[in-house]
Amino acid sequence: QVQLVESGGGLVQAGGSLRLSCAASGSSFTINAMGWYRQAPGKQRELVASITSGGSTHYADSVKGRFTISRDNAKNTVYLQMNSLKPEDTAVYYCNADAIILVYMKLLNYWGQGTQVTVSS
């Protein structure tokens, strides 16, 4: 139905930047809201940022002013620009999307496979 493929993770020093991308592919679907979550070892998965199809954004308090979420609706792609990275940002980052599967007219939720972000001190 819909596949989400993330890219852009890696190892960076504290204070550095990374840009994550997540592209949705499949057939006969429309993407609604998209977002990024993260999960650090031993912790619950948490919302980092989300963006609606109209461009409204929401950020976790811990990343406000440092991270920026954006999307290209024509490419069904969402981005997360991460600046001023801190060691506590180290986690696996997951892309998430709500998609309407047109043949069923059903709203379903999808997850990417995750990409590791490691910030060294």
PDB file of N, CA and C in Angstrom, residues 13-115:
ATOM      1  N   GLN A  13      28.885  15.382  15.541  1.00  0.00           N
ATOM      2  CA  GLN A  13      29.315  15.940  16.826  1.00  0.00           C
ATOM      3  C   GLN A  13      28.266  16.904  17.362  1.00  0.00           C
ATOM      4  N   ALA A  14      28.277  17.071  18.658  1.00  0.00           N
ATOM      5  CA  ALA A  14      27.360  18.024  19.286  1.00  0.00           C
ATOM      6  C   ALA A  14      27.538  19.401  18.649  1.00  0.00           C
ATOM      7  N   GLY A  15      26.407  20.046  18.397  1.00  0.00           N
ATOM      8  CA  GLY A  15      26.420  21.339  17.734  1.00  0.00           C
ATOM      9  C   GLY A  15      26.284  21.256  16.228  1.00  0.00           C
ATOM     10  N   GLY A  16      26.396  20.055  15.693  1.00  0.00           N
ATOM     11  CA  GLY A  16      26.310  19.858  14.263  1.00  0.00           C
ATOM     12  C   GLY A  16      24.878  19.758  13.769  1.00  0.00           C
ATOM     13  N   SER A  17      24.740  19.453  12.485  1.00  0.00           N
ATOM     14  CA  SER A  17      23.433  19.394  11.833  1.00  0.00           C
ATOM     15  C   SER A  17      23.289  18.120  11.011  1.00  0.00           C
ATOM     16  N   LEU A  18      22.063  17.685  10.879  1.00  0.00           N
ATOM     17  CA  LEU A  18      21.697  16.584   9.987  1.00  0.00           C
ATOM     18  C   LEU A  18      20.344  16.904   9.380  1.00  0.00           C
ATOM     19  N   ARG A  19      20.113  16.347   8.203  1.00  0.00           N
ATOM     20  CA  ARG A  19      18.804  16.496   7.563  1.00  0.00           C
ATOM     21  C   ARG A  19      18.278  15.121   7.229  1.00  0.00           C
ATOM     22  N   LEU A  20      17.125  14.798   7.794  1.00  0.00           N
ATOM     23  CA  LEU A  20      16.463  13.535   7.505  1.00  0.00           C
ATOM     24  C   LEU A  20      15.420  13.731   6.414  1.00  0.00           C
ATOM     25  N   SER A  21      15.274  12.705   5.587  1.00  0.00           N
ATOM     26  CA  SER A  21      14.244  12.706   4.551  1.00  0.00           C
ATOM     27  C   SER A  21      13.417  11.438   4.668  1.00  0.00           C
ATOM     28  N   CYS A  22      12.164  11.528   4.279  1.00  0.00           N
ATOM     29  CA  CYS A  22      11.281  10.359   4.275  1.00  0.00           C
ATOM     30  C   CYS A  22      10.373  10.475   3.066  1.00  0.00           C
ATOM     31  N   ALA A  23      10.482   9.510   2.177  1.00  0.00           N
ATOM     32  CA  ALA A  23       9.678   9.510   0.964  1.00  0.00           C
ATOM     33  C   ALA A  23       8.629   8.411   1.027  1.00  0.00           C
ATOM     34  N   ALA A  24       7.413   8.784   0.704  1.00  0.00           N
ATOM     35  CA  ALA A  24       6.311   7.826   0.658  1.00  0.00           C
ATOM     36  C   ALA A  24       6.103   7.361  -0.769  1.00  0.00           C
ATOM     37  N   SER A  25       5.912   6.060  -0.929  1.00  0.00           N
ATOM     38  CA  SER A  25       5.656   5.508  -2.258  1.00  0.00           C
ATOM     39  C   SER A  25       4.581   4.450  -2.166  1.00  0.00           C
ATOM     40  N   GLY A  26       3.991   4.139  -3.299  1.00  0.00           N
ATOM     41  CA  GLY A  26       2.924   3.153  -3.347  1.00  0.00           C
ATOM     42  C   GLY A  26       2.018   3.495  -4.504  1.00  0.00           C
ATOM     43  N   SER A  27       0.772   3.086  -4.411  1.00  0.00           N
ATOM     44  CA  SER A  27      -0.172   3.383  -5.482  1.00  0.00           C
ATOM     45  C   SER A  27      -1.496   3.842  -4.893  1.00  0.00           C
ATOM     46  N   SER A  28      -2.074   4.812  -5.562  1.00  0.00           N
ATOM     47  CA  SER A  28      -3.432   5.273  -5.246  1.00  0.00           C
ATOM     48  C   SER A  28      -3.593   5.653  -3.777  1.00  0.00           C
ATOM     49  N   PHE A  29      -2.834   6.652  -3.370  1.00  0.00           N
ATOM     50  CA  PHE A  29      -2.965   7.113  -2.000  1.00  0.00           C
ATOM     51  C   PHE A  29      -2.799   8.629  -1.952  1.00  0.00           C
ATOM     52  N   THR A  30      -3.269   9.192  -0.859  1.00  0.00           N
ATOM     53  CA  THR A  30      -3.077  10.608  -0.577  1.00  0.00           C
ATOM     54  C   THR A  30      -2.543  10.730   0.841  1.00  0.00           C
ATOM     55  N   ILE A  31      -1.444  11.433   0.979  1.00  0.00           N
ATOM     56  CA  ILE A  31      -0.836  11.597   2.294  1.00  0.00           C
ATOM     57  C   ILE A  31      -1.489  12.769   3.014  1.00  0.00           C
ATOM     58  N   ASN A  32      -1.856  12.561   4.247  1.00  0.00           N
ATOM     59  CA  ASN A  32      -2.350  13.653   5.099  1.00  0.00           C
ATOM     60  C   ASN A  32      -1.195  14.132   5.980  1.00  0.00           C
ATOM     61  N   ALA A  33      -1.327  13.986   7.267  1.00  0.00           N
ATOM     62  CA  ALA A  33      -0.274  14.448   8.168  1.00  0.00           C
ATOM     63  C   ALA A  33       0.936  13.533   8.099  1.00  0.00           C
ATOM     64  N   MET A  34       2.108  14.134   8.285  1.00  0.00           N
ATOM     65  CA  MET A  34       3.352  13.375   8.370  1.00  0.00           C
ATOM     66  C   MET A  34       4.108  13.847   9.608  1.00  0.00           C
ATOM     67  N   GLY A  35       4.965  12.988  10.102  1.00  0.00           N
ATOM     68  CA  GLY A  35       5.696  13.374  11.305  1.00  0.00           C
ATOM     69  C   GLY A  35       6.939  12.549  11.513  1.00  0.00           C
ATOM     70  N   TRP A  36       7.725  13.010  12.470  1.00  0.00           N
ATOM     71  CA  TRP A  36       8.925  12.300  12.898  1.00  0.00           C
ATOM     72  C   TRP A  36       8.806  11.975  14.377  1.00  0.00           C
ATOM     73  N   TYR A  37       9.125  10.744  14.710  1.00  0.00           N
ATOM     74  CA  TYR A  37       9.205  10.282  16.090  1.00  0.00           C
ATOM     75  C   TYR A  37      10.632   9.805  16.340  1.00  0.00           C
ATOM     76  N   ARG A  38      10.971   9.663  17.595  1.00  0.00           N
ATOM     77  CA  ARG A  38      12.277   9.095  17.918  1.00  0.00           C
ATOM     78  C   ARG A  38      12.168   8.202  19.151  1.00  0.00           C
ATOM     79  N   GLN A  39      13.084   7.256  19.210  1.00  0.00           N
ATOM     80  CA  GLN A  39      13.116   6.349  20.347  1.00  0.00           C
ATOM     81  C   GLN A  39      14.568   6.110  20.743  1.00  0.00           C
ATOM     82  N   ALA A  40      14.899   6.543  21.943  1.00  0.00           N
ATOM     83  CA  ALA A  40      16.224   6.320  22.493  1.00  0.00           C
ATOM     84  C   ALA A  40      16.220   5.004  23.271  1.00  0.00           C
ATOM     85  N   PRO A  41      17.378   4.391  23.462  1.00  0.00           N
ATOM     86  CA  PRO A  41      17.441   3.115  24.188  1.00  0.00           C
ATOM     87  C   PRO A  41      16.814   3.226  25.572  1.00  0.00           C
ATOM     88  N   GLY A  42      15.918   2.296  25.876  1.00  0.00           N
ATOM     89  CA  GLY A  42      15.284   2.269  27.177  1.00  0.00           C
ATOM     90  C   GLY A  42      14.184   3.288  27.374  1.00  0.00           C
ATOM     91  N   LYS A  43      13.845   4.025  26.323  1.00  0.00           N
ATOM     92  CA  LYS A  43      12.810   5.047  26.440  1.00  0.00           C
ATOM     93  C   LYS A  43      11.666   4.774  25.483  1.00  0.00           C
ATOM     94  N   GLN A  44      10.534   5.407  25.753  1.00  0.00           N
ATOM     95  CA  GLN A  44       9.384   5.261  24.874  1.00  0.00           C
ATOM     96  C   GLN A  44       9.570   6.104  23.613  1.00  0.00           C
ATOM     97  N   ARG A  45       8.918   5.697  22.558  1.00  0.00           N
ATOM     98  CA  ARG A  45       8.928   6.478  21.330  1.00  0.00           C
ATOM     99  C   ARG A  45       8.178   7.776  21.583  1.00  0.00           C
ATOM    100  N   GLU A  46       8.734   8.881  21.112  1.00  0.00           N
ATOM    101  CA  GLU A  46       8.114  10.181  21.330  1.00  0.00           C
ATOM    102  C   GLU A  46       8.016  10.969  20.036  1.00  0.00           C
ATOM    103  N   LEU A  47       7.004  11.821  19.979  1.00  0.00           N
ATOM    104  CA  LEU A  47       6.821  12.692  18.824  1.00  0.00           C
ATOM    105  C   LEU A  47       7.875  13.792  18.855  1.00  0.00           C
ATOM    106  N   VAL A  48       8.527  13.994  17.729  1.00  0.00           N
ATOM    107  CA  VAL A  48       9.498  15.076  17.591  1.00  0.00           C
ATOM    108  C   VAL A  48       8.857  16.276  16.903  1.00  0.00           C
ATOM    109  N   ALA A  49       8.223  16.020  15.763  1.00  0.00           N
ATOM    110  CA  ALA A  49       7.600  17.100  15.009  1.00  0.00           C
ATOM    111  C   ALA A  49       6.589  16.506  14.048  1.00  0.00           C
ATOM    112  N   SER A  50       5.569  17.302  13.722  1.00  0.00           N
ATOM    113  CA  SER A  50       4.578  16.851  12.760  1.00  0.00           C
ATOM    114  C   SER A  50       4.178  18.020  11.868  1.00  0.00           C
ATOM    115  N   ILE A  51       3.610  17.668  10.716  1.00  0.00           N
ATOM    116  CA  ILE A  51       3.194  18.692   9.761  1.00  0.00           C
ATOM    117  C   ILE A  51       1.960  18.199   9.029  1.00  0.00           C
ATOM    118  N   THR A  52       0.959  19.065   8.914  1.00  0.00           N
ATOM    119  CA  THR A  52      -0.250  18.701   8.202  1.00  0.00           C
ATOM    120  C   THR A  52      -0.062  18.883   6.704  1.00  0.00           C
ATOM    121  N   SER A  53      -1.039  18.433   5.939  1.00  0.00           N
ATOM    122  CA  SER A  53      -0.963  18.593   4.492  1.00  0.00           C
ATOM    123  C   SER A  53      -0.987  20.075   4.108  1.00  0.00           C
ATOM    124  N   GLY A  54      -1.551  20.906   4.976  1.00  0.00           N
ATOM    125  CA  GLY A  54      -1.589  22.344   4.720  1.00  0.00           C
ATOM    126  C   GLY A  54      -0.367  23.087   5.206  1.00  0.00           C
ATOM    127  N   GLY A  55       0.530  22.371   5.900  1.00  0.00           N
ATOM    128  CA  GLY A  55       1.773  23.003   6.328  1.00  0.00           C
ATOM    129  C   GLY A  55       1.828  23.449   7.776  1.00  0.00           C
ATOM    130  N   SER A  56       0.784  23.200   8.546  1.00  0.00           N
ATOM    131  CA  SER A  56       0.828  23.547   9.963  1.00  0.00           C
ATOM    132  C   SER A  56       1.760  22.590  10.690  1.00  0.00           C
ATOM    133  N   THR A  57       2.584  23.135  11.576  1.00  0.00           N
ATOM    134  CA  THR A  57       3.598  22.329  12.241  1.00  0.00           C
ATOM    135  C   THR A  57       3.417  22.296  13.752  1.00  0.00           C
ATOM    136  N   HIS A  58       3.976  21.251  14.339  1.00  0.00           N
ATOM    137  CA  HIS A  58       3.984  21.091  15.791  1.00  0.00           C
ATOM    138  C   HIS A  58       5.316  20.486  16.174  1.00  0.00           C
ATOM    139  N   TYR A  59       5.905  20.997  17.262  1.00  0.00           N
ATOM    140  CA  TYR A  59       7.200  20.507  17.710  1.00  0.00           C
ATOM    141  C   TYR A  59       7.170  20.125  19.187  1.00  0.00           C
ATOM    142  N   ALA A  60       7.947  19.128  19.533  1.00  0.00           N
ATOM    143  CA  ALA A  60       8.185  18.834  20.937  1.00  0.00           C
ATOM    144  C   ALA A  60       8.979  19.994  21.540  1.00  0.00           C
ATOM    145  N   ASP A  61       8.722  20.286  22.803  1.00  0.00           N
ATOM    146  CA  ASP A  61       9.415  21.405  23.448  1.00  0.00           C
ATOM    147  C   ASP A  61      10.935  21.239  23.380  1.00  0.00           C
ATOM    148  N   SER A  62      11.398  20.015  23.438  1.00  0.00           N
ATOM    149  CA  SER A  62      12.834  19.754  23.496  1.00  0.00           C
ATOM    150  C   SER A  62      13.569  20.105  22.210  1.00  0.00           C
ATOM    151  N   VAL A  63      12.834  20.272  21.108  1.00  0.00           N
ATOM    152  CA  VAL A  63      13.497  20.546  19.822  1.00  0.00           C
ATOM    153  C   VAL A  63      13.103  21.887  19.226  1.00  0.00           C
ATOM    154  N   LYS A  64      12.200  22.600  19.882  1.00  0.00           N
ATOM    155  CA  LYS A  64      11.767  23.895  19.350  1.00  0.00           C
ATOM    156  C   LYS A  64      12.946  24.831  19.200  1.00  0.00           C
ATOM    157  N   GLY A  65      13.004  25.492  18.048  1.00  0.00           N
ATOM    158  CA  GLY A  65      14.083  26.423  17.774  1.00  0.00           C
ATOM    159  C   GLY A  65      15.326  25.766  17.201  1.00  0.00           C
ATOM    160  N   ARG A  66      15.385  24.446  17.226  1.00  0.00           N
ATOM    161  CA  ARG A  66      16.552  23.725  16.690  1.00  0.00           C
ATOM    162  C   ARG A  66      16.205  22.867  15.476  1.00  0.00           C
ATOM    163  N   PHE A  67      15.018  22.288  15.485  1.00  0.00           N
ATOM    164  CA  PHE A  67      14.583  21.410  14.397  1.00  0.00           C
ATOM    165  C   PHE A  67      13.506  22.102  13.566  1.00  0.00           C
ATOM    166  N   THR A  68      13.499  21.797  12.278  1.00  0.00           N
ATOM    167  CA  THR A  68      12.471  22.322  11.384  1.00  0.00           C
ATOM    168  C   THR A  68      11.931  21.194  10.516  1.00  0.00           C
ATOM    169  N   ILE A  69      10.621  21.014  10.552  1.00  0.00           N
ATOM    170  CA  ILE A  69       9.986  20.014   9.698  1.00  0.00           C
ATOM    171  C   ILE A  69       9.388  20.720   8.488  1.00  0.00           C
ATOM    172  N   SER A  70       9.495  20.071   7.338  1.00  0.00           N
ATOM    173  CA  SER A  70       8.913  20.620   6.107  1.00  0.00           C
ATOM    174  C   SER A  70       8.506  19.452   5.222  1.00  0.00           C
ATOM    175  N   ARG A  71       7.762  19.763   4.180  1.00  0.00           N
ATOM    176  CA  ARG A  71       7.331  18.692   3.283  1.00  0.00           C
ATOM    177  C   ARG A  71       7.213  19.210   1.865  1.00  0.00           C
ATOM    178  N   ASP A  72       7.351  18.286   0.929  1.00  0.00           N
ATOM    179  CA  ASP A  72       7.136  18.554  -0.489  1.00  0.00           C
ATOM    180  C   ASP A  72       5.980  17.650  -0.902  1.00  0.00           C
ATOM    181  N   ASN A  73       4.789  18.219  -1.008  1.00  0.00           N
ATOM    182  CA  ASN A  73       3.612  17.401  -1.302  1.00  0.00           C
ATOM    183  C   ASN A  73       3.699  16.749  -2.677  1.00  0.00           C
ATOM    184  N   ALA A  74       4.326  17.408  -3.617  1.00  0.00           N
ATOM    185  CA  ALA A  74       4.442  16.845  -4.963  1.00  0.00           C
ATOM    186  C   ALA A  74       5.293  15.581  -4.965  1.00  0.00           C
ATOM    187  N   LYS A  75       6.236  15.509  -4.015  1.00  0.00           N
ATOM    188  CA  LYS A  75       7.122  14.350  -3.932  1.00  0.00           C
ATOM    189  C   LYS A  75       6.725  13.400  -2.811  1.00  0.00           C
ATOM    190  N   ASN A  76       5.653  13.725  -2.086  1.00  0.00           N
ATOM    191  CA  ASN A  76       5.243  12.909  -0.930  1.00  0.00           C
ATOM    192  C   ASN A  76       6.421  12.669   0.016  1.00  0.00           C
ATOM    193  N   THR A  77       7.141  13.726   0.278  1.00  0.00           N
ATOM    194  CA  THR A  77       8.354  13.635   1.082  1.00  0.00           C
ATOM    195  C   THR A  77       8.302  14.629   2.228  1.00  0.00           C
ATOM    196  N   VAL A  78       8.762  14.181   3.393  1.00  0.00           N
ATOM    197  CA  VAL A  78       8.869  15.040   4.563  1.00  0.00           C
ATOM    198  C   VAL A  78      10.336  15.095   4.979  1.00  0.00           C
ATOM    199  N   TYR A  79      10.732  16.258   5.476  1.00  0.00           N
ATOM    200  CA  TYR A  79      12.110  16.483   5.874  1.00  0.00           C
ATOM    201  C   TYR A  79      12.166  16.914   7.340  1.00  0.00           C
ATOM    202  N   LEU A  80      13.291  16.631   7.963  1.00  0.00           N
ATOM    203  CA  LEU A  80      13.541  17.142   9.311  1.00  0.00           C
ATOM    204  C   LEU A  80      14.960  17.700   9.327  1.00  0.00           C
ATOM    205  N   GLN A  81      15.054  19.025   9.368  1.00  0.00           N
ATOM    206  CA  GLN A  81      16.346  19.682   9.487  1.00  0.00           C
ATOM    207  C   GLN A  81      16.664  19.807  10.969  1.00  0.00           C
ATOM    208  N   MET A  82      17.774  19.215  11.377  1.00  0.00           N
ATOM    209  CA  MET A  82      18.147  19.209  12.787  1.00  0.00           C
ATOM    210  C   MET A  82      19.446  19.992  12.964  1.00  0.00           C
ATOM    211  N   ASN A  83      19.359  21.092  13.676  1.00  0.00           N
ATOM    212  CA  ASN A  83      20.521  21.937  13.947  1.00  0.00           C
ATOM    213  C   ASN A  83      20.832  21.930  15.441  1.00  0.00           C
ATOM    214  N   SER A  84      22.016  22.385  15.768  1.00  0.00           N
ATOM    215  CA  SER A  84      22.452  22.473  17.177  1.00  0.00           C
ATOM    216  C   SER A  84      22.176  21.167  17.915  1.00  0.00           C
ATOM    217  N   LEU A  85      22.578  20.079  17.302  1.00  0.00           N
ATOM    218  CA  LEU A  85      22.276  18.766  17.870  1.00  0.00           C
ATOM    219  C   LEU A  85      22.984  18.560  19.197  1.00  0.00           C
ATOM    220  N   LYS A  86      22.306  17.837  20.080  1.00  0.00           N
ATOM    221  CA  LYS A  86      22.816  17.537  21.413  1.00  0.00           C
ATOM    222  C   LYS A  86      22.930  16.029  21.582  1.00  0.00           C
ATOM    223  N   PRO A  87      23.779  15.560  22.476  1.00  0.00           N
ATOM    224  CA  PRO A  87      23.865  14.111  22.706  1.00  0.00           C
ATOM    225  C   PRO A  87      22.517  13.485  23.060  1.00  0.00           C
ATOM    226  N   GLU A  88      21.662  14.231  23.743  1.00  0.00           N
ATOM    227  CA  GLU A  88      20.350  13.690  24.111  1.00  0.00           C
ATOM    228  C   GLU A  88      19.407  13.553  22.916  1.00  0.00           C
ATOM    229  N   ASP A  89      19.807  14.029  21.752  1.00  0.00           N
ATOM    230  CA  ASP A  89      19.019  13.808  20.535  1.00  0.00           C
ATOM    231  C   ASP A  89      19.319  12.442  19.921  1.00  0.00           C
ATOM    232  N   THR A  90      20.291  11.735  20.465  1.00  0.00           N
ATOM    233  CA  THR A  90      20.638  10.411  19.953  1.00  0.00           C
ATOM    234  C   THR A  90      19.459   9.459  20.093  1.00  0.00           C
ATOM    235  N   ALA A  91      19.066   8.853  18.979  1.00  0.00           N
ATOM    236  CA  ALA A  91      17.911   7.965  18.966  1.00  0.00           C
ATOM    237  C   ALA A  91      17.744   7.390  17.565  1.00  0.00           C
ATOM    238  N   VAL A  92      16.838   6.433  17.453  1.00  0.00           N
ATOM    239  CA  VAL A  92      16.371   6.011  16.138  1.00  0.00           C
ATOM    240  C   VAL A  92      15.186   6.897  15.791  1.00  0.00           C
ATOM    241  N   TYR A  93      15.250   7.511  14.640  1.00  0.00           N
ATOM    242  CA  TYR A  93      14.193   8.425  14.192  1.00  0.00           C
ATOM    243  C   TYR A  93      13.306   7.703  13.179  1.00  0.00           C
ATOM    244  N   TYR A  94      12.009   7.783  13.426  1.00  0.00           N
ATOM    245  CA  TYR A  94      11.032   7.105  12.593  1.00  0.00           C
ATOM    246  C   TYR A  94      10.117   8.121  11.898  1.00  0.00           C
ATOM    247  N   CYS A  95       9.882   7.880  10.636  1.00  0.00           N
ATOM    248  CA  CYS A  95       8.911   8.657   9.882  1.00  0.00           C
ATOM    249  C   CYS A  95       7.529   8.028  10.073  1.00  0.00           C
ATOM    250  N   ASN A  96       6.519   8.874  10.117  1.00  0.00           N
ATOM    251  CA  ASN A  96       5.142   8.405  10.280  1.00  0.00           C
ATOM    252  C   ASN A  96       4.237   9.188   9.353  1.00  0.00           C
ATOM    253  N   ALA A  97       3.240   8.519   8.791  1.00  0.00           N
ATOM    254  CA  ALA A  97       2.339   9.215   7.885  1.00  0.00           C
ATOM    255  C   ALA A  97       0.932   8.645   7.964  1.00  0.00           C
ATOM    256  N   ASP A  98      -0.034   9.526   7.877  1.00  0.00           N
ATOM    257  CA  ASP A  98      -1.429   9.135   7.691  1.00  0.00           C
ATOM    258  C   ASP A  98      -1.718   9.200   6.198  1.00  0.00           C
ATOM    259  N   ALA A  99      -2.245   8.117   5.653  1.00  0.00           N
ATOM    260  CA  ALA A  99      -2.514   8.076   4.222  1.00  0.00           C
ATOM    261  C   ALA A  99      -3.909   7.543   3.955  1.00  0.00           C
ATOM    262  N   ILE A 100      -4.580   8.164   3.016  1.00  0.00           N
ATOM    263  CA  ILE A 100      -5.873   7.651   2.568  1.00  0.00           C
ATOM    264  C   ILE A 100      -5.616   6.725   1.393  1.00  0.00           C
ATOM    265  N   ILE A 101      -5.990   5.462   1.546  1.00  0.00           N
ATOM    266  CA  ILE A 101      -5.859   4.500   0.458  1.00  0.00           C
ATOM    267  C   ILE A 101      -7.122   4.646  -0.395  1.00  0.00           C
ATOM    268  N   LEU A 102      -6.972   5.151  -1.600  1.00  0.00           N
ATOM    269  CA  LEU A 102      -8.121   5.598  -2.384  1.00  0.00           C
ATOM    270  C   LEU A 102      -9.054   4.457  -2.788  1.00  0.00           C
ATOM    271  N   VAL A 103      -8.507   3.276  -3.039  1.00  0.00           N
ATOM    272  CA  VAL A 103      -9.366   2.180  -3.482  1.00  0.00           C
ATOM    273  C   VAL A 103     -10.297   1.738  -2.358  1.00  0.00           C
ATOM    274  N   TYR A 104      -9.875   1.946  -1.102  1.00  0.00           N
ATOM    275  CA  TYR A 104     -10.703   1.578   0.043  1.00  0.00           C
ATOM    276  C   TYR A 104     -11.350   2.790   0.700  1.00  0.00           C
ATOM    277  N   MET A 105     -10.851   3.982   0.378  1.00  0.00           N
ATOM    278  CA  MET A 105     -11.255   5.220   1.052  1.00  0.00           C
ATOM    279  C   MET A 105     -11.126   5.073   2.560  1.00  0.00           C
ATOM    280  N   LYS A 106      -9.984   4.527   2.967  1.00  0.00           N
ATOM    281  CA  LYS A 106      -9.694   4.338   4.383  1.00  0.00           C
ATOM    282  C   LYS A 106      -8.427   5.112   4.749  1.00  0.00           C
ATOM    283  N   LEU A 107      -8.442   5.685   5.954  1.00  0.00           N
ATOM    284  CA  LEU A 107      -7.275   6.384   6.472  1.00  0.00           C
ATOM    285  C   LEU A 107      -6.453   5.400   7.298  1.00  0.00           C
ATOM    286  N   LEU A 108      -5.228   5.157   6.893  1.00  0.00           N
ATOM    287  CA  LEU A 108      -4.348   4.233   7.588  1.00  0.00           C
ATOM    288  C   LEU A 108      -3.080   4.954   8.013  1.00  0.00           C
ATOM    289  N   ASN A 109      -2.399   4.383   8.982  1.00  0.00           N
ATOM    290  CA  ASN A 109      -1.178   4.973   9.500  1.00  0.00           C
ATOM    291  C   ASN A 109       0.007   4.075   9.173  1.00  0.00           C
ATOM    292  N   TYR A 110       1.116   4.696   8.780  1.00  0.00           N
ATOM    293  CA  TYR A 110       2.292   3.937   8.360  1.00  0.00           C
ATOM    294  C   TYR A 110       3.543   4.436   9.070  1.00  0.00           C
ATOM    295  N   TRP A 111       4.494   3.506   9.238  1.00  0.00           N
ATOM    296  CA  TRP A 111       5.779   3.815   9.843  1.00  0.00           C
ATOM    297  C   TRP A 111       6.916   3.454   8.886  1.00  0.00           C
ATOM    298  N   GLY A 112       7.971   4.245   8.944  1.00  0.00           N
ATOM    299  CA  GLY A 112       9.193   3.870   8.261  1.00  0.00           C
ATOM    300  C   GLY A 112       9.997   2.900   9.100  1.00  0.00           C
ATOM    301  N   GLN A 113      11.141   2.465   8.563  1.00  0.00           N
ATOM    302  CA  GLN A 113      11.946   1.454   9.242  1.00  0.00           C
ATOM    303  C   GLN A 113      12.874   2.064  10.288  1.00  0.00           C
ATOM    304  N   GLY A 114      13.028   3.357  10.263  1.00  0.00           N
ATOM    305  CA  GLY A 114      13.870   4.042  11.241  1.00  0.00           C
ATOM    306  C   GLY A 114      15.265   4.301  10.721  1.00  0.00           C
ATOM    307  N   THR A 115      15.849   5.401  11.179  1.00  0.00           N
ATOM    308  CA  THR A 115      17.220   5.743  10.833  1.00  0.00           C
ATOM    309  C   THR A 115      17.921   6.227  12.104  1.00  0.00           C
TER     310      THR A 115
END
